[in-house]
Amino acid sequence: MGSLVDLNLSPDSTATAATTTTTSDNPPVRNPKIEPKEEPLEFSTPPPHQPQPQLPPQQPHPQQTPITTVISDPNPIFLQKEEHTPSSDKDILIFSEFSRVSEMFRAAFARRMLEGEALNHHQQQQQQQQLFPTPDTDSRAIVSIPEEDNNVVAVPLPRLKKRSSELVRVSDMSPNEQQHFRDVYRRTRRLYDSLRVITNFEDAKRNNLELAMGLGKRNRGGGNRGDSKAAQLMGQNDLWLNRDKRIVGSIPGVEIGDLFFFRFELCVVGLHGLPQAGIDYLPAGQSSNGEPIATSIVVSGGYEDDEDKGYEIIYTGQGGQDKHSRQCEHQKLEGGNLALERSMHYGIEIRVIRGYKYEGGVSSKVYVYDGLYRITDCWFDMGKSGFGVYKYKLVRMEGQGEMGTSILRFAESLRARPLSVRPRGYLSFDISRKRENIPIRLFNDIDDDNLPLRFQYLPTTVFPPFVFDQGSTGRGCDCLQGCGDGCFCAMLNGGEFGYDHKGVLLRGKPVIFECGAFCRCPPHCQNRVSQKGLRNQLEVFRSRETGWGVRSLDLIHAGAFICEYAGVVLTREQAEIFAMTGDNLIYPNRFPERWAEWGDLSQVNPDYIRPSQPSIPPLNFAMDVSRMRNVACYMSHSPTPNVMVQFVMFDHNNLMFPHLMLFAMENIPPLRELSLDYGLADEPSQSQPTEMLAICN
């Protein structure tokens, strides 16, 4: 593994972080309690209970007797009533008894209210401390995330092992080590996304059942919180990454431009350790020199005084805001603010994650890792609201890749104004010639090759006529309003559909049966996904590394359908003849079973069994893509792909000839190349087929 540089700083304030490796036995420094810098969440939250402000005592009217209510006394005896004078001993007794009973009722009601508030406060504190137990109780670096709706049951948060207080920097990793950490990171995120999709689907299914039975209320808070439940399950199984070290600088496996839909994802991979606070730092009580050290920030527009110019950021410190994110008091140089100042003093680089509003995503905002910055200046200034705030100037370090947010903006411009952004290089704005739902562009700014224009475009696979001979005996569902549990197509899929209500693949299977021509369900049925064609704008481009490649101008969600791998189907006998002529042939049985990785919950569920139903016989056919093909044929080979093959049936019932549908294995940012595992080794030999490589290269 690459070297680990110990960054536990010595008490000498003049030492630099790059050379200091000694530790100190000084006692922890207790910091004043502060509120962390909280960024706006991507879901709505009910306002927490706020104690009523204590009003100043009112002066009684000179001609009235003031009303006195003693709530703290558990056994009140007398309540004075204004402007009432008993007329007799009998009236006095009656009035006294009435006052005693009335005050007992008031006291009991007040005790009930106080006990309820104390219980709610205790439950909130327990929920807050379950996910991230704060060793330094005075740092106030951790806050709980309130639920998005009062009707949503609070998610029990996991008890994670204590975060390490050891600061290290990982450097000098070999290519093999870099690939290893990248693979671990991608597997972790794939598990998180699978859990999130499945738990959201199961929660929605349960809520709909309760609504149908009249036992529940409609959730108006923006959906279920599968993101927090996925983090909970992974935390319970010790699957969060990078908690054994406090890493300064780059996180092994995380690349610039990686994007995340939820703050919990940042916590799971160790990029930013807090689910809501904008400044992640090592508290003073855990630091070897008694000084807090900041490691990462989230720039998400939570403070009105922030200025983001891309390579330069003016970042506002934390604290001093009310519940409406308005500055209402001066900030103090403590907690996260002091940690940023100390990181500037010691030259500690800061990871920057930006919140970016993106339409059409799983959430209304995505979080993009934009690389490392250094704090070059810090000062106290008067903010726009008239209160003093601490400001920090961060400058991006040189020698890094392009910022992910810049790529997102560039992709948005390409979708809207391609020629104004890239006036040269486009060979075609639709190589499908309107055979697809969305045009497919062809771009080459490297050489004069225009190979994709020479082929006839196939929007779907061409099967031999005999494949459809079983059509006369085909069966389908009778669901007129849309398929539901228990219908014929659900039974074909082993009792559950392959997709959620948004068309996201729940888990990979040997084969998925979609509703087809024999079904009576409408076109918007949730079991009709891949047969509807493209959803994202794809682009075939010329690459120096892979020859021809494919990328998307849209953000593709994990589990989302991309396109079909289309060609002309040949029997095995026909394939042997075509292979002699040097035609490019694809053998579906050579694709590895990558579908089994999507929805694999064996790490969190010891009883998990890999899906084996519905089963499919061994495939014994090939596809000719030498003359007619579609966009998928230009996807390059990779032993660590981001796209997988899922066999699907919908237009015929011959299991020997399924469709090859492609789904995303992870969140794929715009303009990142799509890749498939064709079942080839990295170094093809004479005994290994090279037809697939010849397609793209």
XYZ file of C-alpha atoms in Angstrom:
697
model
C 0.000 0.000 0.000
C 1.067 3.602 -0.502
C 2.738 5.388 2.352
C 0.728 6.816 5.251
C 2.014 10.163 6.498
C 1.196 10.797 10.156
C -0.292 14.263 10.515
C -0.873 14.316 14.265
C 0.470 17.780 14.910
C 2.738 18.833 17.740
C 1.853 21.738 20.028
C 4.469 23.897 18.312
C 2.360 26.268 16.260
C 5.267 27.138 13.979
C 5.676 23.573 12.698
C 4.234 22.635 9.329
C 1.956 19.679 8.610
C 4.228 18.169 5.990
C 7.114 17.557 8.362
C 5.524 17.159 11.780
C 4.844 13.591 12.904
C 5.172 13.791 16.677
C 2.240 13.463 19.040
C 1.430 15.225 22.268
C 0.131 14.040 25.614
C -1.474 17.356 26.420
C -4.933 17.077 27.933
C -7.850 17.766 25.577
C -8.944 21.339 25.178
C -12.660 21.873 25.794
C -14.242 24.153 23.215
C -17.305 26.326 23.764
C -20.524 24.788 22.524
C -21.527 26.015 19.074
C -23.934 25.092 16.354
C -22.400 23.407 13.289
C -22.700 24.852 9.836
C -25.722 23.064 8.492
C -26.343 22.837 4.775
C -29.900 22.700 3.398
C -31.027 19.095 3.019
C -32.604 17.639 -0.106
C -35.763 16.791 1.830
C -38.173 18.798 3.894
C -38.050 18.510 7.673
C -40.603 19.471 10.290
C -39.435 22.298 12.537
C -38.132 20.977 15.839
C -39.920 21.830 19.053
C -38.903 25.281 20.166
C -39.444 26.383 23.763
C -41.673 29.392 24.094
C -39.780 32.579 24.976
C -40.249 33.710 28.531
C -42.186 36.939 28.530
C -41.460 39.640 31.103
C -43.946 39.691 33.984
C -46.854 41.993 33.343
C -47.739 44.567 35.941
C -51.228 43.938 37.329
C -53.922 46.491 36.893
C -54.072 48.641 40.019
C -57.739 47.833 40.556
C -57.504 44.054 39.914
C -56.111 41.137 41.835
C -53.566 39.302 39.620
C -54.239 35.683 38.588
C -51.686 33.352 40.133
C -51.112 29.888 38.560
C -48.521 27.716 40.272
C -47.604 24.877 37.894
C -44.450 23.774 39.634
C -46.245 22.896 42.859
C -47.452 19.280 42.572
C -50.232 19.817 45.133
C -51.611 23.337 44.741
C -54.261 24.313 47.257
C -55.605 27.695 46.349
C -56.147 29.759 43.206
C -57.001 33.383 43.554
C -59.731 34.539 41.226
C -60.053 38.133 40.215
C -63.092 40.231 41.211
C -64.936 37.545 43.167
C -65.988 37.859 46.779
C -67.848 34.939 48.455
C -71.111 36.048 50.039
C -71.405 33.332 52.751
C -69.588 30.460 54.499
C -71.315 27.993 52.170
C -70.128 29.943 49.140
C -66.638 30.025 50.585
C -66.550 26.224 50.984
C -67.942 25.644 47.495
C -65.541 28.103 45.938
C -62.594 26.673 47.860
C -63.401 23.115 46.745
C -63.857 24.252 43.144
C -60.535 26.061 43.196
C -58.754 23.052 44.715
C -60.108 20.623 42.068
C -59.472 23.089 39.259
C -55.890 23.678 40.294
C -55.234 19.943 40.705
C -56.394 19.456 37.133
C -54.157 22.284 35.895
C -51.126 20.937 37.758
C -51.669 17.407 36.464
C -52.031 18.694 32.895
C -48.882 20.803 33.258
C -46.893 17.824 34.615
C -48.091 15.728 31.676
C -46.919 18.388 29.247
C -43.517 18.699 30.902
C -43.034 14.932 31.030
C -43.952 14.657 27.329
C -41.474 17.376 26.401
C -38.740 15.753 28.465
C -39.438 12.390 26.839
C -39.364 13.868 23.340
C -36.124 15.682 24.120
C -34.583 12.480 25.468
C -35.643 10.515 22.372
C -34.202 13.173 20.081
C -30.900 13.097 21.943
C -30.757 9.299 21.715
C -31.481 9.356 17.981
C -28.852 12.045 17.449
C -26.118 10.114 19.241
C -26.855 6.690 17.747
C -25.384 7.340 14.288
C -22.345 9.403 15.242
C -21.429 9.208 18.944
C -19.523 12.419 19.664
C -16.428 11.778 21.780
C -15.838 15.499 22.314
C -19.091 16.624 23.873
C -18.126 20.271 23.614
C -17.305 20.270 19.913
C -20.956 20.068 18.800
C -19.716 18.848 15.420
C -22.475 16.301 14.989
C -26.182 16.941 14.542
C -29.017 14.553 13.878
C -31.048 14.630 10.691
C -34.742 15.178 11.398
C -37.264 13.155 9.462
C -38.892 14.710 6.436
C -42.491 14.226 7.569
C -44.297 13.712 10.836
C -46.035 10.699 9.323
C -42.750 8.941 8.585
C -41.529 6.586 11.278
C -38.141 7.651 12.625
C -35.329 5.524 11.247
C -33.238 3.905 13.975
C -29.698 5.011 13.329
C -26.781 2.594 13.567
C -24.157 2.557 16.252
C -20.881 2.874 14.416
C -17.469 2.311 15.786
C -15.763 5.457 16.992
C -14.081 7.496 14.277
C -10.326 7.469 14.509
C -8.495 10.536 15.795
C -5.330 9.690 13.843
C -4.659 12.060 10.944
C -2.922 10.488 7.938
C -2.281 11.329 4.298
C -2.217 8.494 1.745
C 0.355 8.909 -1.012
C 2.609 7.035 -3.448
C 0.107 4.298 -4.291
C 0.966 1.908 -7.100
C -1.479 1.472 -10.022
C -2.584 -1.876 -8.597
C -3.293 -0.292 -5.213
C -5.224 2.528 -6.834
C -7.330 0.028 -8.769
C -7.912 -2.029 -5.626
C -9.256 0.923 -3.646
C -11.326 2.044 -6.607
C -12.932 -1.400 -6.837
C -13.683 -1.442 -3.096
C -15.203 2.028 -3.322
C -17.395 1.110 -6.298
C -18.609 -2.126 -4.678
C -19.529 -0.197 -1.542
C -21.496 2.368 -3.487
C -23.200 -0.358 -5.539
C -24.360 -2.019 -2.341
C -25.580 1.309 -0.980
C -27.551 2.099 -4.144
C -29.043 -1.394 -4.239
C -30.158 -1.129 -0.617
C -31.596 2.342 -1.176
C -33.633 1.270 -4.209
C -34.941 -1.910 -2.568
C -35.854 -0.290 0.773
C -37.607 2.590 -0.993
C -39.597 0.113 -3.055
C -40.564 -2.009 -0.069
C -41.549 1.033 1.991
C -43.684 2.420 -0.838
C -45.304 -0.960 -1.287
C -46.117 -1.183 2.414
C -47.454 2.385 2.500
C -49.742 1.709 -0.459
C -51.048 -1.403 1.245
C -51.783 0.537 4.422
C -53.537 3.235 2.423
C -55.678 0.635 0.692
C -56.646 -0.818 4.068
C -57.291 2.617 5.545
C -54.517 2.196 8.131
C -52.055 4.840 7.012
C -51.734 8.368 5.727
C -50.334 9.522 2.423
C -46.694 10.526 2.686
C -46.384 14.139 1.571
C -42.786 14.630 2.644
C -41.153 13.774 -0.675
C -40.828 10.005 -0.454
C -39.298 7.423 1.802
C -35.825 7.733 3.266
C -34.120 4.753 1.690
C -30.828 6.647 1.773
C -30.727 6.752 5.581
C -31.967 3.171 5.924
C -29.284 1.935 3.534
C -26.653 3.748 5.586
C -28.118 2.225 8.738
C -27.871 -1.338 7.443
C -24.331 -0.835 6.204
C -23.320 0.773 9.486
C -24.693 -2.148 11.460
C -22.484 -4.470 9.384
C -19.354 -2.289 9.662
C -19.328 -1.531 5.917
C -18.610 2.199 6.091
C -15.237 3.046 4.584
C -12.278 4.964 6.020
C -13.374 5.142 9.648
C -10.143 3.650 10.970
C -8.149 6.726 9.853
C -8.849 10.432 9.525
C -7.589 10.942 5.990
C -6.276 14.339 4.962
C -6.303 15.011 1.233
C -7.564 12.563 -1.370
C -9.587 9.530 -0.301
C -8.273 6.293 -1.909
C -10.721 5.120 -4.552
C -12.629 8.405 -4.890
C -12.064 10.301 -8.134
C -12.676 13.942 -8.949
C -16.063 14.217 -10.616
C -17.726 11.421 -8.647
C -21.216 12.514 -7.719
C -23.609 11.576 -4.957
C -27.349 12.040 -4.532
C -27.434 12.022 -0.730
C -25.306 13.317 2.122
C -25.324 9.875 3.711
C -23.382 8.576 0.697
C -20.561 10.973 1.547
C -20.469 9.531 5.057
C -20.533 5.903 3.906
C -17.454 6.306 1.678
C -15.645 8.578 4.154
C -15.461 11.625 1.893
C -17.276 13.859 4.399
C -17.993 12.460 7.829
C -21.100 14.429 8.833
C -24.547 14.024 7.287
C -25.590 17.652 7.708
C -22.817 19.899 9.014
C -20.867 21.701 6.297
C -17.446 21.502 7.997
C -15.947 18.131 8.897
C -13.050 18.389 11.323
C -11.114 16.616 14.018
C -12.315 18.128 17.323
C -9.782 19.693 19.658
C -10.504 17.083 22.299
C -9.264 14.334 19.951
C -6.351 16.213 18.432
C -2.870 15.402 19.694
C -2.026 19.098 20.101
C -5.422 20.232 21.370
C -6.264 22.118 18.176
C -9.133 21.262 15.793
C -8.181 20.424 12.192
C -10.628 20.670 9.254
C -10.507 18.035 6.499
C -13.479 18.726 4.182
C -16.291 21.167 3.499
C -19.570 21.067 1.564
C -20.289 24.187 -0.494
C -24.037 24.053 -0.908
C -25.328 27.623 -0.812
C -26.314 27.498 2.840
C -24.828 30.916 3.689
C -25.649 34.154 1.896
C -22.068 35.423 2.135
C -20.516 32.485 0.259
C -18.886 33.295 -3.094
C -18.072 30.423 -5.440
C -15.959 31.192 -8.507
C -14.967 27.609 -9.235
C -11.216 27.603 -8.705
C -11.580 30.169 -5.913
C -14.097 30.063 -3.069
C -14.936 32.597 -0.369
C -16.407 30.291 2.248
C -18.386 31.561 5.232
C -17.842 29.999 8.635
C -20.482 28.291 10.745
C -22.883 29.512 13.385
C -25.066 32.531 14.005
C -28.040 31.486 11.864
C -31.666 31.032 12.801
C -33.912 28.186 11.676
C -34.598 30.034 8.403
C -30.863 30.116 7.508
C -30.661 33.852 8.155
C -27.698 35.335 9.971
C -28.926 36.637 13.330
C -25.759 37.016 15.413
C -21.998 37.302 15.159
C -19.950 34.185 14.503
C -17.183 33.065 16.844
C -13.750 31.642 16.142
C -14.416 28.223 17.607
C -15.289 24.708 16.491
C -15.316 24.391 12.707
C -14.331 28.011 12.224
C -11.230 27.547 14.342
C -10.532 24.234 12.588
C -10.444 25.950 9.184
C -8.118 28.615 10.560
C -5.798 25.965 12.013
C -5.813 24.031 8.718
C -4.751 27.232 6.975
C -1.981 27.722 9.550
C -0.604 24.194 9.093
C -1.122 24.089 5.317
C -3.659 21.244 5.458
C -5.508 20.779 2.159
C -9.302 20.640 2.226
C -11.587 18.337 0.242
C -14.359 20.339 -1.425
C -17.749 18.823 -2.218
C -20.201 21.050 -4.046
C -23.961 20.846 -3.947
C -25.360 21.302 -7.449
C -29.020 21.659 -8.393
C -29.834 19.081 -11.046
C -33.224 18.417 -12.583
C -34.306 14.862 -13.232
C -32.153 13.301 -10.529
C -33.084 11.001 -7.681
C -33.052 14.125 -5.502
C -33.229 17.822 -6.335
C -29.510 18.240 -5.724
C -26.367 16.256 -6.431
C -23.091 16.484 -4.534
C -19.936 16.510 -6.633
C -16.380 15.974 -5.418
C -14.327 18.765 -7.001
C -10.884 18.035 -5.571
C -8.454 19.621 -3.090
C -8.191 23.271 -2.098
C -5.868 25.218 0.190
C -6.989 27.970 2.537
C -4.898 31.037 1.737
C -6.602 33.698 3.853
C -8.999 34.124 6.751
C -10.663 37.259 8.091
C -13.624 38.560 10.082
C -16.031 40.650 8.020
C -19.468 42.215 8.235
C -21.979 40.029 6.402
C -24.912 41.009 4.218
C -27.297 40.726 7.163
C -25.260 43.104 9.302
C -23.617 40.501 11.522
C -19.959 39.545 11.704
C -18.929 36.358 9.898
C -15.637 34.559 9.387
C -14.584 34.202 5.767
C -12.024 31.855 4.257
C -10.434 32.077 0.845
C -9.836 28.652 -0.713
C -7.830 28.206 -3.919
C -7.855 24.965 -5.916
C -4.566 23.118 -6.020
C -2.909 22.674 -9.409
C -2.356 19.403 -11.241
C -5.853 17.995 -10.687
C -8.489 16.821 -13.150
C -11.333 18.984 -14.330
C -13.930 19.832 -11.714
C -17.055 17.679 -11.789
C -19.362 20.691 -11.540
C -17.670 22.202 -14.601
C -18.386 18.999 -16.518
C -22.036 19.108 -15.428
C -22.382 22.683 -16.684
C -20.606 21.798 -19.939
C -22.949 18.841 -20.515
C -25.973 21.065 -19.932
C -24.658 23.484 -22.558
C -24.043 20.620 -24.998
C -27.617 19.419 -24.666
C -29.029 22.876 -25.329
C -26.491 24.518 -27.707
C -24.097 21.922 -29.152
C -22.705 23.980 -32.038
C -22.060 27.048 -29.925
C -20.073 24.951 -27.442
C -18.329 22.638 -29.925
C -18.521 24.211 -33.404
C -16.261 21.532 -34.934
C -16.236 17.747 -34.664
C -19.874 16.747 -35.118
C -20.363 14.277 -37.964
C -24.046 13.635 -37.303
C -26.694 14.771 -34.848
C -28.601 11.492 -35.136
C -26.966 8.334 -36.455
C -30.228 6.457 -35.743
C -32.069 8.552 -38.354
C -35.058 8.991 -36.014
C -35.280 5.266 -35.251
C -34.665 6.009 -31.567
C -36.731 8.123 -29.170
C -33.773 10.449 -28.605
C -31.191 11.448 -31.245
C -27.724 9.902 -30.970
C -24.865 12.209 -31.868
C -21.584 11.296 -33.539
C -18.506 13.323 -32.601
C -14.914 13.059 -33.811
C -12.346 15.808 -33.312
C -9.333 13.475 -33.544
C -9.167 12.162 -37.129
C -11.248 11.712 -40.303
C -12.798 8.351 -39.391
C -16.590 8.226 -39.884
C -17.104 4.464 -39.532
C -20.447 4.572 -37.623
C -22.087 6.332 -40.575
C -21.510 3.291 -42.806
C -23.807 0.950 -40.888
C -27.541 0.508 -40.952
C -28.917 1.408 -37.561
C -30.979 -1.201 -35.700
C -33.165 0.093 -32.867
C -33.844 -3.467 -31.639
C -32.562 -6.986 -32.224
C -33.645 -8.893 -35.337
C -34.640 -12.488 -34.509
C -35.181 -15.339 -36.984
C -38.856 -15.937 -37.898
C -38.978 -19.300 -36.160
C -38.423 -17.581 -32.790
C -41.949 -16.183 -32.988
C -43.578 -19.500 -33.909
C -44.699 -19.881 -30.301
C -46.659 -16.659 -30.561
C -49.949 -18.413 -31.231
C -49.779 -20.011 -27.771
C -48.485 -16.937 -25.947
C -50.077 -15.841 -22.694
C -50.162 -12.528 -20.910
C -51.677 -10.742 -17.950
C -55.230 -9.375 -17.783
C -54.381 -6.233 -15.781
C -56.356 -3.391 -17.384
C -55.153 -0.605 -15.067
C -51.553 -1.727 -14.670
C -49.889 -4.789 -13.234
C -49.878 -5.516 -9.527
C -48.817 -8.247 -7.161
C -50.252 -11.607 -8.030
C -50.758 -11.039 -11.746
C -49.564 -13.531 -14.328
C -46.412 -11.551 -15.262
C -45.440 -11.178 -11.602
C -45.624 -14.948 -11.224
C -43.391 -15.367 -14.283
C -40.781 -13.230 -12.523
C -40.795 -15.342 -9.374
C -43.554 -13.449 -7.590
C -42.148 -9.900 -7.901
C -41.503 -7.472 -10.726
C -38.013 -6.571 -11.831
C -38.491 -2.796 -11.580
C -39.754 -0.199 -9.155
C -42.381 2.402 -10.058
C -39.676 4.623 -11.618
C -38.355 1.891 -13.885
C -35.194 1.241 -11.857
C -33.954 -2.340 -11.759
C -34.513 -3.745 -8.273
C -32.131 -6.680 -8.530
C -30.520 -8.619 -11.323
C -32.032 -11.953 -12.361
C -31.200 -14.664 -14.886
C -34.018 -13.270 -17.027
C -36.810 -10.715 -16.586
C -40.237 -11.119 -18.179
C -41.713 -7.781 -19.165
C -45.311 -7.384 -20.216
C -45.632 -7.843 -23.944
C -48.022 -8.082 -26.874
C -50.196 -10.701 -25.175
C -50.736 -8.584 -22.058
C -53.727 -6.283 -21.609
C -51.987 -3.791 -19.311
C -51.493 -0.202 -20.574
C -48.214 1.154 -21.992
C -47.405 2.955 -18.728
C -47.318 -0.335 -16.778
C -44.296 -0.473 -14.469
C -43.340 -3.816 -16.007
C -42.682 -2.203 -19.409
C -39.264 -0.561 -19.180
C -36.572 -1.690 -21.602
C -38.987 -2.115 -24.525
C -39.643 1.656 -24.524
C -36.179 2.496 -25.851
C -33.696 5.231 -24.968
C -34.228 7.623 -22.084
C -30.888 9.425 -22.114
C -29.078 11.368 -24.806
C -26.096 9.273 -25.884
C -23.126 10.259 -27.980
C -20.724 8.080 -29.966
C -17.294 9.703 -29.868
C -13.794 9.043 -31.131
C -11.283 8.243 -28.375
C -7.529 7.851 -28.472
C -7.723 5.171 -25.773
C -10.621 3.005 -26.947
C -11.159 3.882 -30.601
C -14.888 4.502 -30.638
C -16.720 4.913 -27.368
C -20.113 5.878 -25.970
C -20.943 8.483 -23.339
C -24.092 10.128 -22.084
C -24.890 13.821 -21.952
C -27.263 13.068 -19.066
C -26.655 11.773 -15.581
C -27.553 8.061 -15.536
C -28.802 6.664 -12.224
C -27.621 3.353 -10.834
C -30.019 0.605 -11.927
C -31.452 2.671 -14.801
C -32.037 1.228 -18.264
C -29.672 2.555 -20.932
C -30.290 0.771 -24.241
C -30.449 -2.624 -25.931
C -27.449 -4.375 -27.421
C -28.883 -4.950 -30.886
C -27.773 -6.988 -33.882
C -28.918 -9.728 -36.229
C -29.373 -13.051 -34.408
C -27.695 -16.100 -35.938
C -27.988 -19.750 -35.007
C -24.819 -21.532 -34.006
C -24.492 -23.123 -37.456
C -24.911 -19.767 -39.166
C -22.421 -18.173 -36.800
C -19.722 -20.691 -37.740
C -20.117 -19.780 -41.396
C -20.125 -16.028 -40.776
C -17.045 -16.303 -38.559
C -15.090 -17.689 -41.502
C -15.658 -14.468 -43.422
C -14.273 -12.353 -40.596
C -17.582 -10.793 -39.598
C -17.923 -9.258 -36.172
C -19.967 -11.593 -33.994
C -21.191 -11.187 -30.422
C -21.809 -14.322 -28.319
C -24.272 -13.552 -25.498
C -23.186 -16.548 -23.434
C -19.731 -14.978 -23.054
C -21.005 -11.962 -21.142
C -20.176 -12.504 -17.442
C -23.120 -12.617 -15.059
C -22.622 -9.067 -13.834
C -26.374 -8.862 -13.210
C -25.796 -10.855 -10.017
C -23.801 -7.949 -8.542
C -26.749 -5.550 -8.705
C -28.966 -6.242 -5.703
C -26.494 -8.592 -4.021
C -27.267 -8.099 -0.321
C -25.151 -10.935 1.031
C -22.962 -8.495 3.007
C -25.909 -7.212 5.052
C -28.137 -10.296 4.967
C -26.458 -13.627 5.761
C -29.558 -15.453 4.486
C -29.407 -13.797 1.075
C -29.670 -16.228 -1.822
C -28.639 -15.270 -5.323
C -31.696 -15.217 -7.623
C -32.010 -18.373 -9.704
C -35.588 -17.916 -10.875
C -36.846 -17.432 -13.449
C -34.223 -19.654 -15.014
C -32.961 -19.560 -18.576
C -31.336 -22.352 -20.618
C -27.772 -22.015 -21.942
C -27.688 -19.591 -24.835
C -26.417 -21.009 -28.109
C -26.703 -18.163 -30.584
C -24.619 -15.252 -31.860
C -25.348 -11.735 -33.076
C -23.902 -10.309 -36.252
C -23.073 -6.595 -35.932
C -20.850 -6.307 -38.988
C -23.472 -4.540 -41.144
C -26.373 -3.576 -38.888
C -25.958 -2.461 -35.303
C -26.993 0.113 -32.721
C -25.249 2.494 -30.347
C -24.383 -0.219 -27.787
C -21.976 -1.877 -30.220
C -19.550 1.019 -29.743
C -19.223 0.517 -25.987
C -15.690 -0.434 -25.043
C -14.581 -3.441 -23.039
C -13.543 -3.101 -19.408
C -12.896 -5.701 -16.695
C -14.463 -3.207 -14.245
C -17.477 -1.964 -16.209
C -20.169 0.514 -15.249
C -22.787 -1.148 -17.483
C -24.151 -4.722 -17.264
C -26.196 -7.052 -19.464
C -29.624 -8.170 -18.238
C -31.563 -10.711 -20.324
C -35.179 -9.642 -20.938
C -38.194 -11.260 -22.629
C -41.249 -9.361 -23.877
C -42.123 -9.870 -27.564
C -41.900 -13.661 -27.756
C -41.763 -16.655 -25.435
C -38.708 -18.502 -26.753
C -36.289 -18.570 -23.812
C -33.433 -19.535 -26.124
C -33.397 -16.022 -27.610
C -33.695 -13.223 -25.032
C -33.008 -9.534 -25.590
C -29.699 -8.167 -24.288
C -30.674 -5.092 -22.270
C -28.044 -2.820 -20.726
C -28.440 -1.257 -17.264
C -26.204 1.066 -15.246
C -24.287 -0.600 -12.404
C -23.556 2.729 -10.721
C -24.285 6.432 -11.004
C -22.633 7.529 -14.249
C -21.872 11.274 -14.536
C -22.349 13.059 -17.862
C -19.559 12.592 -20.424
C -18.058 9.602 -18.574
C -17.472 6.702 -20.949
C -19.776 3.678 -20.759
C -18.068 0.291 -20.643
C -19.068 -3.379 -20.790
C -17.393 -6.594 -19.716
C -17.371 -8.700 -22.881
C -15.842 -11.631 -21.030
C -12.325 -10.976 -22.295
C -9.045 -10.994 -20.410
C -7.017 -7.802 -20.318
C -4.449 -9.316 -22.666
C -6.252 -11.340 -25.379
C -4.392 -14.376 -26.625
C -4.894 -16.597 -29.652
C -7.303 -18.789 -27.685
C -9.507 -15.863 -26.738
C -11.983 -14.145 -29.061
C -11.076 -10.663 -30.209
C -14.169 -9.897 -32.274
C -15.589 -7.544 -29.660
C -12.424 -5.489 -29.410
C -12.387 -5.051 -33.180
C -15.801 -3.388 -33.025
C -14.672 -0.422 -30.946
C -10.983 -0.277 -31.906
